[in-house]
Amino acid sequence: MASSRASSVLFVCLGNICRSPMAEAVFRGVVEGSPFAGEIQCDSAGTAGHHVGERPHASTLRVLRERGLVSAHRARQVTRDDFSRFDLLVAMDQANLADLRAIAPGNARATLALFRSFDLEAPAGAEVPDPWGHPIGAFHEVYMLCERAARGLLRSITSSR
Ligand code: 4NP
């Protein structure tokens, strides 16, 4: 598991329209409902640039809305600056993690981790599967995985404070 001292987190997937904006909104909701509200910053980005400027996928927005959450995010691509701007970069799947490792500057400050590594009930190496092109049920599944991992991530970050 990654550093527990992070105060800024960047969630990363491929397109930044399905999983990582969902993870960002879910984690923000968990933080804001905790005693650590206002103490942890978060954002999301994609390893690819195909959807830059777009709002999250309609199914991501729908699932968030059903849970009382919103996202004003516009898709953006990960930059090398993100490795110094954020304490922790959290990848949704192994391919995202490998892509981040491939572009990480030598002096990167950020720690890299898989999101589900913070869910203590998830098997080692578990991923948040890509729901792109799948029906709404896949997005509900992503939400459930994000919620468990987000709670674990907040516990990890705050346990040493
Ligand atoms: P995401 O899903 O990485 O969770 O945002 C995807 C969105 C778009 C594409 C792939 C995955 N795409 O190939 O355009």
Coordinates of N, CA and C and ligand atoms in Angstrom, one line a residue:
M1 N 0.8 -1.2 0.0 CA 0.0 0.0 0.0 C 0.9 1.2 0.0
A2 N 0.3 2.3 -0.5 CA 1.1 3.6 -0.7 C 1.2 4.4 0.6
S3 N 1.9 5.5 0.5 CA 2.2 6.4 1.6 C 0.9 6.8 2.3
S4 N 0.9 6.9 3.6 CA -0.2 7.2 4.3 C -0.2 8.7 4.7
R5 N 0.7 9.5 4.2 CA 0.8 10.9 4.5 C 0.3 11.8 3.4
A6 N -0.3 11.2 2.4 CA -0.7 12.1 1.3 C -1.8 13.1 1.7
S7 N -1.7 14.3 1.2 CA -2.8 15.2 1.3 C -3.3 15.7 0.0
S8 N -2.7 15.2 -1.1 CA -3.3 15.4 -2.4 C -3.2 14.1 -3.2
V9 N -4.3 13.9 -3.9 CA -4.5 12.6 -4.6 C -5.0 12.8 -6.0
L10 N -4.4 12.2 -7.0 CA -4.8 12.3 -8.4 C -5.3 10.9 -8.8
F11 N -6.6 10.8 -9.2 CA -7.1 9.5 -9.7 C -6.9 9.4 -11.2
V12 N -6.4 8.3 -11.6 CA -6.1 8.1 -13.0 C -6.7 6.9 -13.7
C13 N -7.3 7.1 -14.9 CA -7.8 6.0 -15.7 C -7.3 6.2 -17.1
L14 N -7.9 5.6 -18.1 CA -7.4 5.8 -19.5 C -8.0 7.1 -20.1
G15 N -9.4 7.2 -20.1 CA -10.0 8.3 -20.8 C -10.4 9.5 -19.9
N16 N -10.4 9.3 -18.6 CA -10.8 10.3 -17.6 C -12.3 10.7 -17.8
I17 N -13.1 9.8 -18.3 CA -14.5 10.1 -18.4 C -15.4 9.1 -17.7
C18 N -14.9 7.9 -17.4 CA -15.7 6.9 -16.7 C -15.3 6.7 -15.2
R19 N -14.1 6.0 -15.1 CA -13.7 5.6 -13.7 C -13.1 6.6 -12.8
S20 N -12.1 7.4 -13.4 CA -11.4 8.3 -12.5 C -12.3 9.5 -12.0
P21 N -13.2 10.0 -12.9 CA -14.0 11.1 -12.3 C -15.0 10.5 -11.3
M22 N -15.4 9.2 -11.5 CA -16.2 8.6 -10.5 C -15.5 8.4 -9.2
A23 N -14.2 7.9 -9.2 CA -13.4 7.8 -8.1 C -13.2 9.1 -7.3
E24 N -12.9 10.1 -8.1 CA -12.7 11.5 -7.6 C -13.9 11.9 -6.8
A25 N -15.1 11.8 -7.4 CA -16.3 12.3 -6.8 C -16.6 11.5 -5.5
V26 N -16.4 10.2 -5.6 CA -16.7 9.3 -4.5 C -15.8 9.6 -3.3
F27 N -14.5 9.7 -3.6 CA -13.5 10.0 -2.6 C -13.8 11.4 -2.0
R28 N -14.1 12.4 -2.8 CA -14.4 13.7 -2.3 C -15.6 13.6 -1.3
G29 N -16.6 12.9 -1.7 CA -17.7 12.7 -0.8 C -17.4 12.1 0.6
V30 N -16.5 11.1 0.5 CA -16.0 10.4 1.7 C -15.2 11.3 2.6
V31 N -14.4 12.1 2.0 CA -13.5 13.1 2.7 C -14.4 14.1 3.4
E32 N -15.3 14.7 2.6 CA -16.2 15.8 3.1 C -17.1 15.3 4.2
G33 N -17.4 14.1 4.2 CA -18.2 13.5 5.3 C -17.4 13.1 6.5
S34 N -16.2 13.4 6.5 CA -15.3 12.9 7.6 C -14.7 14.1 8.4
P35 N -14.0 13.8 9.5 CA -13.4 15.0 10.2 C -12.3 15.6 9.4
F36 N -11.9 15.0 8.3 CA -10.8 15.5 7.5 C -11.2 16.4 6.4
A37 N -12.5 16.8 6.4 CA -13.0 17.7 5.3 C -12.1 18.9 5.1
G38 N -11.8 19.2 3.9 CA -11.0 20.4 3.6 C -9.5 20.1 3.7
E39 N -9.1 19.0 4.2 CA -7.6 18.7 4.4 C -7.0 17.9 3.3
I40 N -7.8 17.3 2.4 CA -7.2 16.5 1.3 C -7.8 16.9 0.0
Q41 N -6.9 17.3 -0.9 CA -7.3 17.8 -2.2 C -7.3 16.6 -3.2
C42 N -8.2 16.6 -4.2 CA -8.1 15.5 -5.2 C -8.6 16.0 -6.6
D43 N -8.1 15.3 -7.6 CA -8.4 15.6 -9.0 C -8.4 14.3 -9.7
S44 N -8.7 14.3 -11.0 CA -8.5 13.1 -11.8 C -8.0 13.5 -13.2
A45 N -7.5 12.5 -13.9 CA -6.9 12.7 -15.2 C -6.8 11.3 -15.9
G46 N -6.6 11.4 -17.3 CA -6.5 10.2 -18.0 C -5.1 10.0 -18.6
T47 N -4.7 8.8 -18.9 CA -3.4 8.6 -19.5 C -3.4 8.9 -21.0
A48 N -4.6 8.9 -21.6 CA -4.8 9.2 -23.0 C -5.5 10.6 -23.1
G49 N -5.4 11.2 -24.3 CA -6.0 12.5 -24.4 C -7.2 12.6 -25.3
H50 N -7.8 11.4 -25.7 CA -8.9 11.4 -26.6 C -10.1 12.2 -26.2
H51 N -10.4 12.3 -24.9 CA -11.6 12.9 -24.4 C -11.4 14.2 -23.7
V52 N -10.2 14.8 -23.9 CA -9.9 16.1 -23.1 C -11.0 17.1 -23.3
G53 N -11.4 17.7 -22.2 CA -12.4 18.8 -22.3 C -13.8 18.3 -22.1
E54 N -14.0 16.9 -22.2 CA -15.4 16.4 -22.1 C -15.8 16.3 -20.7
R55 N -17.1 16.3 -20.5 CA -17.7 16.0 -19.2 C -17.7 14.5 -19.0
P56 N -17.8 14.0 -17.7 CA -17.8 12.6 -17.5 C -18.9 11.9 -18.3
H57 N -18.7 10.6 -18.5 CA -19.7 9.8 -19.3 C -21.1 9.9 -18.6
A58 N -22.1 9.9 -19.4 CA -23.5 10.0 -18.9 C -23.8 9.0 -17.8
S59 N -23.3 7.8 -18.0 CA -23.6 6.7 -17.0 C -22.9 7.0 -15.7
T60 N -21.7 7.6 -15.7 CA -21.0 7.9 -14.5 C -21.7 9.0 -13.8
L61 N -22.2 10.0 -14.6 CA -23.0 11.1 -13.9 C -24.3 10.6 -13.3
R62 N -24.9 9.7 -14.0 CA -26.2 9.1 -13.5 C -26.0 8.4 -12.2
V63 N -25.0 7.5 -12.2 CA -24.7 6.7 -11.0 C -24.4 7.7 -9.8
L64 N -23.5 8.7 -10.1 CA -23.2 9.6 -9.0 C -24.4 10.3 -8.5
R65 N -25.3 10.8 -9.5 CA -26.5 11.5 -9.1 C -27.4 10.7 -8.2
E66 N -27.5 9.4 -8.5 CA -28.3 8.5 -7.7 C -27.8 8.4 -6.3
R67 N -26.5 8.7 -6.1 CA -25.9 8.6 -4.8 C -25.8 10.0 -4.1
G68 N -26.4 11.0 -4.8 CA -26.3 12.3 -4.2 C -25.0 13.0 -4.5
L69 N -24.3 12.6 -5.5 CA -23.0 13.2 -5.8 C -23.0 13.8 -7.1
V70 N -22.2 14.8 -7.3 CA -22.1 15.5 -8.6 C -20.6 15.6 -9.0
S71 N -20.4 15.9 -10.3 CA -19.0 16.1 -10.8 C -19.1 17.2 -11.8
A72 N -18.2 18.2 -11.6 CA -18.1 19.3 -12.5 C -16.8 19.1 -13.4
H73 N -16.3 17.9 -13.3 CA -15.0 17.7 -13.9 C -15.0 17.8 -15.5
R74 N -13.9 18.2 -16.0 CA -13.7 18.2 -17.5 C -12.5 17.3 -17.7
A75 N -12.5 16.4 -18.6 CA -11.4 15.4 -18.8 C -10.1 16.2 -19.2
R76 N -9.0 15.7 -18.6 CA -7.7 16.2 -18.9 C -6.7 15.0 -18.9
Q77 N -5.6 15.2 -19.6 CA -4.6 14.2 -19.6 C -3.5 14.4 -18.5
V78 N -3.0 13.3 -18.0 CA -1.9 13.4 -17.0 C -0.7 14.1 -17.6
T79 N -0.1 14.9 -16.8 CA 1.1 15.6 -17.3 C 2.3 15.2 -16.3
R80 N 3.5 15.5 -16.8 CA 4.6 15.2 -15.9 C 4.6 16.0 -14.7
D81 N 4.1 17.2 -14.7 CA 3.9 18.1 -13.6 C 3.1 17.4 -12.5
D82 N 2.1 16.6 -12.9 CA 1.3 15.9 -11.9 C 2.1 15.1 -10.9
F83 N 3.3 14.6 -11.3 CA 4.1 13.8 -10.4 C 4.8 14.7 -9.3
S84 N 4.8 16.0 -9.5 CA 5.3 16.8 -8.4 C 4.2 17.6 -7.7
R85 N 3.1 17.8 -8.4 CA 1.9 18.5 -7.8 C 1.2 17.7 -6.8
F86 N 1.1 16.3 -7.0 CA 0.3 15.4 -6.1 C 1.2 14.5 -5.3
D87 N 0.8 14.2 -4.1 CA 1.5 13.2 -3.3 C 1.3 11.8 -3.7
L88 N 0.1 11.5 -4.3 CA -0.3 10.2 -4.6 C -1.0 10.1 -5.9
L89 N -0.6 9.3 -6.8 CA -1.3 9.0 -8.0 C -1.9 7.6 -8.0
V90 N -3.2 7.5 -8.1 CA -4.0 6.3 -7.9 C -4.5 5.8 -9.2
A91 N -4.0 4.7 -9.6 CA -4.4 4.1 -10.9 C -5.6 3.1 -10.8
M92 N -6.5 3.1 -11.8 CA -7.6 2.2 -11.7 C -7.3 0.8 -12.1
D93 N -6.3 0.7 -13.1 CA -6.0 -0.7 -13.5 C -4.5 -0.8 -13.7
Q94 N -4.0 -2.0 -14.0 CA -2.6 -2.3 -14.1 C -2.0 -1.5 -15.4
A95 N -2.8 -1.4 -16.4 CA -2.3 -0.7 -17.6 C -2.1 0.8 -17.3
N96 N -3.0 1.4 -16.5 CA -2.8 2.8 -16.1 C -1.6 2.9 -15.3
L97 N -1.4 2.0 -14.4 CA -0.2 2.0 -13.5 C 1.1 1.9 -14.4
A98 N 1.1 1.0 -15.3 CA 2.3 0.9 -16.2 C 2.5 2.1 -17.0
D99 N 1.5 2.7 -17.5 CA 1.6 4.0 -18.3 C 2.1 5.1 -17.4
L100 N 1.7 5.2 -16.2 CA 2.2 6.2 -15.3 C 3.7 6.0 -15.0
R101 N 4.1 4.7 -14.8 CA 5.5 4.4 -14.5 C 6.3 4.8 -15.7
A102 N 5.8 4.6 -16.9 CA 6.6 4.9 -18.1 C 6.8 6.4 -18.3
I103 N 5.9 7.3 -17.8 CA 6.1 8.7 -18.0 C 6.6 9.4 -16.8
A104 N 6.8 8.7 -15.7 CA 7.2 9.4 -14.4 C 8.6 10.0 -14.5
P105 N 8.7 11.3 -14.2 CA 10.0 11.9 -14.2 C 10.9 11.3 -13.2
G106 N 12.2 11.3 -13.3 CA 13.2 10.7 -12.4 C 13.0 11.3 -11.0
N107 N 12.6 12.6 -10.9 CA 12.6 13.2 -9.6 C 11.1 13.3 -9.1
A108 N 10.3 12.3 -9.5 CA 8.9 12.4 -9.1 C 8.7 12.3 -7.6
R109 N 7.8 13.2 -7.1 CA 7.5 13.2 -5.7 C 6.4 12.2 -5.4
A110 N 5.5 12.1 -6.3 CA 4.3 11.3 -6.0 C 4.6 9.8 -5.9
T111 N 3.9 9.2 -5.0 CA 3.8 7.7 -4.9 C 2.7 7.2 -5.9
L112 N 3.0 6.0 -6.5 CA 2.0 5.4 -7.4 C 1.3 4.2 -6.7
A113 N 0.1 4.0 -6.9 CA -0.6 2.9 -6.3 C -1.8 2.5 -7.1
L114 N -2.3 1.2 -7.0 CA -3.6 0.8 -7.5 C -4.7 1.2 -6.6
F115 N -5.8 1.7 -7.1 CA -6.8 2.2 -6.2 C -7.3 1.1 -5.3
R116 N -7.5 -0.1 -5.8 CA -8.1 -1.2 -5.0 C -7.1 -1.8 -4.0
S117 N -5.9 -1.4 -4.1 CA -4.9 -1.8 -3.0 C -5.3 -1.3 -1.7
F118 N -6.1 -0.2 -1.7 CA -6.6 0.4 -0.4 C -7.8 -0.3 0.2
D119 N -8.4 -1.2 -0.6 CA -9.5 -2.0 -0.1 C -9.0 -3.3 0.4
L120 N -8.9 -3.4 1.7 CA -8.2 -4.6 2.3 C -8.9 -5.9 2.0
E121 N -10.1 -5.9 1.5 CA -10.8 -7.1 1.1 C -10.5 -7.5 -0.3
A122 N -9.9 -6.7 -1.1 CA -9.7 -6.9 -2.5 C -8.4 -7.8 -2.6
P123 N -8.4 -8.7 -3.6 CA -7.2 -9.5 -3.8 C -6.0 -8.6 -4.3
A124 N -4.8 -9.1 -4.1 CA -3.6 -8.3 -4.6 C -3.7 -8.1 -6.1
G125 N -3.4 -6.9 -6.5 CA -3.4 -6.6 -7.9 C -4.8 -6.3 -8.5
A126 N -5.8 -6.3 -7.7 CA -7.2 -6.1 -8.2 C -7.4 -4.7 -8.9
E127 N -8.2 -4.7 -9.9 CA -8.4 -3.5 -10.7 C -9.8 -3.0 -10.6
V128 N -10.0 -1.8 -11.0 CA -11.4 -1.3 -11.3 C -11.6 -1.4 -12.8
P129 N -12.5 -2.4 -13.2 CA -12.6 -2.7 -14.6 C -13.2 -1.6 -15.4
D130 N -12.8 -1.5 -16.6 CA -13.3 -0.4 -17.5 C -14.7 -0.6 -17.9
P131 N -15.6 0.3 -17.6 CA -17.0 0.1 -18.0 C -17.4 0.7 -19.3
W132 N -16.4 1.3 -20.0 CA -16.6 2.0 -21.3 C -17.3 1.0 -22.3
G133 N -18.4 1.4 -22.9 CA -19.1 0.6 -23.8 C -20.0 -0.5 -23.2
H134 N -20.1 -0.5 -21.9 CA -20.9 -1.5 -21.2 C -22.2 -0.8 -20.6
P135 N -23.2 -1.7 -20.3 CA -24.4 -1.1 -19.8 C -24.2 -0.5 -18.4
I136 N -25.3 0.2 -17.9 CA -25.2 0.9 -16.7 C -24.8 0.1 -15.5
G137 N -25.1 -1.2 -15.5 CA -24.7 -2.1 -14.4 C -23.2 -2.1 -14.2
A138 N -22.4 -2.0 -15.2 CA -21.0 -1.9 -15.1 C -20.5 -0.7 -14.3
F139 N -21.3 0.4 -14.5 CA -21.0 1.7 -13.8 C -21.4 1.6 -12.4
H140 N -22.5 0.9 -12.1 CA -22.8 0.6 -10.7 C -21.8 -0.2 -10.0
E141 N -21.2 -1.2 -10.7 CA -20.1 -2.0 -10.1 C -18.9 -1.1 -9.8
V142 N -18.6 -0.3 -10.8 CA -17.4 0.7 -10.6 C -17.7 1.5 -9.3
Y143 N -18.9 2.0 -9.2 CA -19.2 2.8 -8.0 C -19.0 2.0 -6.7
M144 N -19.4 0.8 -6.6 CA -19.3 0.0 -5.4 C -17.8 -0.2 -5.1
L145 N -17.0 -0.5 -6.1 CA -15.6 -0.7 -6.0 C -14.9 0.6 -5.5
C146 N -15.3 1.7 -6.1 CA -14.7 3.0 -5.7 C -15.1 3.3 -4.2
E147 N -16.3 3.0 -3.8 CA -16.7 3.4 -2.5 C -15.8 2.6 -1.4
R148 N -15.6 1.3 -1.7 CA -14.8 0.5 -0.7 C -13.4 1.0 -0.7
A149 N -12.8 1.2 -1.9 CA -11.4 1.7 -2.0 C -11.3 3.1 -1.4
A150 N -12.3 3.9 -1.7 CA -12.2 5.3 -1.2 C -12.1 5.4 0.4
R151 N -12.9 4.5 1.0 CA -12.9 4.5 2.5 C -11.6 4.0 3.0
G152 N -11.0 3.0 2.3 CA -9.7 2.4 2.7 C -8.6 3.5 2.5
L153 N -8.7 4.2 1.4 CA -7.7 5.2 1.1 C -7.7 6.3 2.1
L154 N -8.9 6.8 2.5 CA -9.0 7.8 3.6 C -8.4 7.3 4.9
R155 N -8.7 6.0 5.2 CA -8.2 5.4 6.4 C -6.7 5.4 6.3
S156 N -6.1 5.0 5.2 CA -4.7 4.9 5.0 C -4.0 6.3 5.2
I157 N -4.6 7.3 4.6 CA -4.1 8.6 4.6 C -4.1 9.2 6.0
T158 N -5.2 8.9 6.8 CA -5.4 9.6 8.1 C -4.9 8.8 9.2
S159 N -4.5 7.5 9.1 CA -4.2 6.7 10.2 C -3.0 7.1 10.9
S160 N -2.1 7.9 10.2 CA -0.8 8.3 10.9 C -0.9 9.7 11.4
R161 N -2.1 10.4 11.2 CA -2.2 11.8 11.6 C -2.4 11.9 13.1
Ligands
4NP1 P1 -12.2 5.4 -18.5 O1 -13.0 4.6 -19.7 O2 -10.7 5.1 -18.7 O3 -12.7 4.8 -17.3 O4 -12.5 6.9 -18.7 C1 -12.7 4.8 -21.0 C2 -13.2 5.8 -21.7 C3 -12.9 6.0 -23.1 C4 -12.1 5.0 -23.7 C5 -11.6 3.9 -23.0 C6 -11.9 3.8 -21.7 N1 -11.8 5.1 -25.1 O5 -11.2 4.2 -25.7 O6 -12.2 6.2 -25.7

